Short mmCIF file of C-alpha atoms in Angstrom, two decimals:
data_model
loop_
_atom_site.label_atom_id
_atom_site.label_comp_id
_atom_site.label_asym_id
_atom_site.label_seq_id
_atom_site.Cartn_x
_atom_site.Cartn_y
_atom_site.Cartn_z
CA UNK R 21 -13.27 -21.12 -7.68
CA UNK R 22 -12.66 -19.60 -4.54
CA UNK R 23 -9.17 -20.51 -2.70
CA UNK R 24 -5.77 -19.77 -1.38
CA UNK R 25 -2.98 -19.76 -3.62
CA UNK R 26 0.33 -19.72 -2.60
CA UNK R 27 3.48 -18.83 -4.88
CA UNK R 28 6.09 -20.27 -5.48
CA UNK R 29 5.45 -24.19 -4.96
CA UNK R 30 9.18 -24.93 -4.51
CA UNK R 31 11.77 -21.65 -4.26
CA UNK R 32 15.45 -21.39 -3.58
CA UNK R 33 17.74 -19.37 -2.03
CA UNK R 34 20.92 -18.75 -0.97
CA UNK R 35 21.68 -18.30 2.70
CA UNK R 36 21.74 -14.52 3.58
CA UNK R 37 18.99 -13.75 0.86
CA UNK R 38 15.83 -12.32 2.25
CA UNK R 39 12.66 -13.94 0.36
CA UNK R 40 9.06 -13.47 0.11
CA UNK R 41 6.08 -16.18 0.08
CA UNK R 42 3.19 -15.16 -2.04
CA UNK R 43 -0.54 -15.70 -0.44
CA UNK R 44 -3.57 -14.73 -2.16
CA UNK R 45 -7.61 -15.73 -1.08
CA UNK R 46 -10.28 -15.04 -2.90
CA UNK R 47 -12.67 -16.21 -0.08
CA UNK R 48 -13.67 -12.86 1.24
CA UNK R 49 -12.03 -13.83 4.10
CA UNK R 50 -10.69 -11.23 7.11
CA UNK R 51 -8.08 -13.28 9.01
CA UNK R 52 -5.13 -14.50 7.37
CA UNK R 53 -2.35 -16.71 8.95
CA UNK R 54 1.00 -18.19 7.84
CA UNK R 55 2.81 -21.30 9.09
CA UNK R 56 5.81 -23.50 9.14
CA UNK R 57 6.30 -27.09 8.93
CA UNK R 58 9.07 -29.60 9.75
CA UNK R 59 9.15 -33.48 9.81
CA UNK R 60 8.03 -34.40 13.27
CA UNK R 61 6.98 -30.94 14.73
CA UNK R 62 3.13 -30.63 12.84
CA UNK R 63 2.71 -26.50 12.33
CA UNK R 64 3.54 -23.84 14.01
CA UNK R 65 2.30 -20.54 14.18
CA UNK R 66 4.24 -17.69 12.23
CA UNK R 67 2.09 -14.40 11.81
CA UNK R 68 -1.25 -14.13 12.07
CA UNK R 69 -3.94 -10.92 10.65
CA UNK R 70 -7.05 -10.23 11.71
CA UNK R 71 -8.07 -7.08 9.59
CA UNK R 72 -6.03 -4.78 7.19
CA UNK R 73 -2.99 -3.35 8.08
CA UNK R 74 -2.87 -5.27 11.35
CA UNK R 75 -0.97 -7.96 12.23
CA UNK R 76 0.19 -10.12 15.36
CA UNK R 77 3.23 -12.06 15.91
CA UNK R 78 2.72 -15.68 16.55
CA UNK R 79 5.39 -18.44 18.38
CA UNK R 80 8.00 -18.08 16.11
CA UNK R 81 7.82 -14.92 14.77
CA UNK R 82 11.88 -13.99 14.59
CA UNK R 83 13.45 -13.72 11.50
CA UNK R 84 10.26 -13.37 9.54
CA UNK R 85 8.15 -10.17 9.02
CA UNK R 86 4.37 -9.97 6.60
CA UNK R 87 2.30 -6.99 5.52
CA UNK R 88 -1.41 -6.67 5.07
CA UNK R 89 -2.09 -4.13 2.10
CA UNK R 90 -4.92 -5.41 0.89
CA UNK R 91 -7.22 -8.06 2.36
CA UNK R 92 -6.58 -10.61 -0.15
CA UNK R 93 -3.25 -10.72 0.27
CA UNK R 94 -0.89 -11.66 2.98
CA UNK R 95 2.92 -11.98 2.00
CA UNK R 96 5.24 -13.46 4.06
CA UNK R 97 9.50 -12.39 3.89
CA UNK R 98 11.35 -14.58 5.22
CA UNK R 99 14.82 -12.70 6.11
CA UNK R 100 18.51 -13.91 6.75
CA UNK R 101 18.39 -13.59 10.17
CA UNK R 102 16.02 -16.61 10.16
CA UNK R 103 18.59 -19.09 11.27
CA UNK R 104 16.91 -22.22 9.97
CA UNK R 105 14.76 -21.31 7.03
CA UNK R 106 14.44 -24.57 5.07
CA UNK R 107 10.93 -25.90 5.64
CA UNK R 108 7.42 -25.95 4.14
CA UNK R 109 5.15 -22.83 4.57
CA UNK R 110 1.44 -22.93 4.50
CA UNK R 111 -0.79 -19.93 4.37
CA UNK R 112 -4.67 -20.24 5.72
CA UNK R 113 -7.39 -17.67 6.38
CA UNK R 114 -10.66 -18.00 8.18
CA UNK R 115 -13.65 -15.67 8.09
CA UNK R 116 -12.96 -14.25 11.03
CA UNK R 117 -10.15 -14.70 13.30
CA UNK R 118 -11.00 -17.63 15.31
CA UNK R 119 -12.76 -19.38 12.54
CA UNK R 120 -12.48 -22.35 10.63
CA UNK R 121 -9.13 -22.41 9.00
CA UNK R 122 -8.74 -22.81 5.12
CA UNK R 123 -5.22 -23.61 3.76
CA UNK R 124 -3.09 -23.30 1.00
CA UNK R 125 -1.22 -25.74 -1.23
CA UNK R 126 2.08 -24.70 0.91
CA UNK R 127 5.06 -23.56 -0.49
CA UNK R 128 8.87 -25.59 0.16
CA UNK R 129 11.63 -22.87 0.61
CA UNK R 130 15.25 -24.45 0.65
CA UNK R 131 18.20 -22.82 1.56
CA UNK R 132 21.45 -23.69 -0.31
CA UNK Q 26 -2.39 -22.64 27.54
CA UNK Q 27 -3.60 -25.70 25.24
CA UNK Q 28 -1.63 -28.38 23.83
CA UNK Q 29 -2.41 -31.72 21.53
CA UNK Q 30 -0.18 -34.71 22.03
CA UNK Q 31 -0.76 -37.30 18.77
CA UNK Q 32 -0.39 -40.54 20.29
CA UNK Q 33 1.41 -42.50 17.45
CA UNK Q 34 3.60 -40.59 15.10
CA UNK Q 35 3.17 -43.47 12.15
CA UNK Q 36 0.73 -46.09 11.93
CA UNK Q 37 1.14 -48.86 9.05
CA UNK Q 38 -2.20 -51.01 8.29
CA UNK Q 39 -3.31 -53.02 5.85
CA UNK Q 40 -6.04 -52.21 3.10
CA UNK Q 41 -9.99 -52.77 4.61
CA UNK Q 42 -8.76 -52.85 8.22
CA UNK Q 43 -9.86 -50.67 10.64
CA UNK Q 44 -7.83 -47.54 12.03
CA UNK Q 45 -7.60 -45.39 15.11
CA UNK Q 46 -5.40 -42.14 15.16
CA UNK Q 47 -5.44 -41.23 18.95
CA UNK Q 48 -5.58 -37.91 19.99
CA UNK Q 49 -5.24 -36.46 23.47
CA UNK Q 50 -5.35 -32.55 24.05
CA UNK Q 51 -5.38 -30.18 27.17
CA UNK Q 52 -6.91 -27.10 28.02
CA UNK Q 53 -8.38 -25.07 31.05
CA UNK Q 54 -11.08 -24.01 28.98
CA UNK Q 55 -13.94 -25.27 26.84
CA UNK Q 56 -12.53 -26.85 23.17
CA UNK Q 57 -13.08 -26.71 19.58
CA UNK Q 58 -11.30 -29.88 17.83
CA UNK Q 59 -10.52 -30.78 14.35
CA UNK Q 60 -8.94 -33.19 12.16
CA UNK Q 61 -6.78 -32.34 9.53
CA UNK Q 62 -5.35 -34.40 6.57
CA UNK Q 63 -2.42 -33.46 4.71
CA UNK Q 64 -1.08 -35.32 1.27
CA UNK Q 65 2.10 -35.44 0.14
CA UNK Q 66 3.47 -31.56 -0.72
CA UNK Q 67 -0.13 -30.20 -0.02
CA UNK Q 68 -2.03 -27.77 1.67
CA UNK Q 69 -4.51 -29.27 4.99
CA UNK Q 70 -7.76 -30.24 4.54
CA UNK Q 71 -10.59 -30.39 6.78
CA UNK Q 72 -11.73 -33.96 8.14
CA UNK Q 73 -14.02 -33.10 10.70
CA UNK Q 74 -14.52 -30.61 13.98
CA UNK Q 75 -16.08 -30.81 17.00
CA UNK Q 76 -17.90 -27.72 18.19
CA UNK Q 77 -20.66 -28.72 20.48
CA UNK Q 78 -23.75 -31.37 20.39
CA UNK Q 79 -23.14 -34.90 19.50
CA UNK Q 80 -19.62 -36.47 20.72
CA UNK Q 81 -19.83 -38.65 17.92
CA UNK Q 82 -18.87 -36.50 14.74
CA UNK Q 83 -19.01 -37.24 11.74
CA UNK Q 84 -16.80 -36.67 8.61
CA UNK Q 85 -15.47 -36.94 4.63
CA UNK Q 86 -14.02 -39.95 3.19
CA UNK Q 87 -15.74 -42.21 5.86
CA UNK Q 88 -13.99 -41.22 8.80
CA UNK Q 89 -15.60 -39.92 12.34
CA UNK Q 90 -14.05 -39.17 15.46
CA UNK Q 91 -15.67 -38.99 19.28
CA UNK Q 92 -14.87 -36.71 21.91
CA UNK Q 93 -14.32 -37.96 25.11
CA UNK Q 94 -14.48 -35.19 27.87
CA UNK Q 95 -13.71 -37.01 30.83
CA UNK Q 96 -10.43 -38.40 28.77
CA UNK Q 97 -9.64 -35.20 26.57
CA UNK Q 98 -9.68 -37.44 24.11
CA UNK Q 99 -10.05 -36.72 20.58
CA UNK Q 100 -9.64 -39.83 18.22
CA UNK Q 101 -10.26 -40.60 14.54
CA UNK Q 102 -11.50 -44.09 13.51
CA UNK Q 103 -12.53 -45.30 10.12
CA UNK Q 104 -13.69 -48.88 9.94
CA UNK Q 105 -11.95 -49.65 6.67
CA UNK Q 106 -8.98 -48.08 5.06
CA UNK Q 107 -8.09 -47.45 1.78
CA UNK Q 108 -5.10 -47.16 -0.27
CA UNK Q 109 -5.95 -43.44 -1.06
CA UNK Q 110 -5.93 -42.76 3.23
CA UNK Q 111 -2.40 -43.06 2.91
CA UNK Q 112 -1.30 -39.54 4.11
CA UNK Q 113 -0.54 -37.20 7.41
CA UNK Q 114 -3.22 -36.56 9.40
CA UNK Q 115 -2.91 -33.56 12.52
CA UNK Q 116 -5.47 -33.12 14.93
CA UNK Q 117 -5.98 -28.98 16.00
CA UNK Q 118 -7.40 -27.87 19.42
CA UNK Q 119 -8.75 -24.32 19.99
CA UNK Q 120 -10.59 -22.77 23.11
CA UNK Q 121 -13.51 -20.82 23.16
CA UNK Q 122 -12.96 -17.86 24.34
CA UNK Q 123 -14.77 -16.01 27.76
CA UNK Q 124 -18.19 -15.46 25.20
CA UNK Q 125 -18.24 -19.39 24.09
CA UNK Q 126 -18.42 -17.81 20.45
CA UNK Q 127 -14.91 -18.10 18.45
CA UNK Q 128 -12.95 -20.98 18.06
CA UNK Q 129 -9.63 -19.65 19.34
CA UNK Q 130 -6.12 -19.69 17.74
CA UNK Q 131 -5.31 -23.57 16.32
CA UNK Q 132 -2.70 -25.67 18.05
CA UNK Q 133 -1.71 -28.38 16.37
CA UNK Q 134 -0.50 -32.05 17.13
CA UNK Q 135 2.78 -33.49 15.69
CA UNK Q 136 0.82 -35.51 13.15
CA UNK Q 137 0.80 -39.33 12.28
CA UNK Q 138 1.57 -40.57 8.88
CA UNK Q 139 -1.11 -43.01 8.17
CA UNK Q 140 0.39 -45.73 5.43
CA UNK Q 141 -2.17 -48.25 4.11
CA UNK Q 142 -0.34 -51.16 2.59
CA UNK Q 143 -2.09 -53.55 -0.40
#
């Protein structure tokens, strides 16, 4: 079955540590996205990528970094510079940059 | 710039009752509109979308929405809800580009939690 996988489902980290969230898709989509979800705030765009080796900042990119070395993969690193990293993180993909988006199951990150 | 406002943060209803979840948007250009559903600790699933054509859009699970350009609204409705409809619902908007062919980046509303009581 085609789809988007995110791992791990739950992630705990200590303050000051970097952590990387995985996102993989086998839908052959060109575009991929990372969103952050906080209660009552909807989804906010962190980074997006239109094509391999290219990515753009979204609305809340500070404290995050990404890479896009393969079409199928778009990992997100939450760095120690991110002031309030505890949140639910969602990865999405679309056929092209501005097409209908399909979402992964999410990763819940908790900073202890 | 575009924005989305979901007018109710929580909507409680009884099973088999009708429900309407309200969504208003603002944009200076033509828009495409979406409703997504999210069950607890899961990703988002597309319920329906408006791209063009008929302003009444039918989606999955018996939901429908009506695009009202003059009122800049895209309210989601279901005539009879089930316990299994309990979830959070998100309205999203994207703007057509100059060529009118692509969706544009999605802007989401804050979400409406629908709780269906027996």
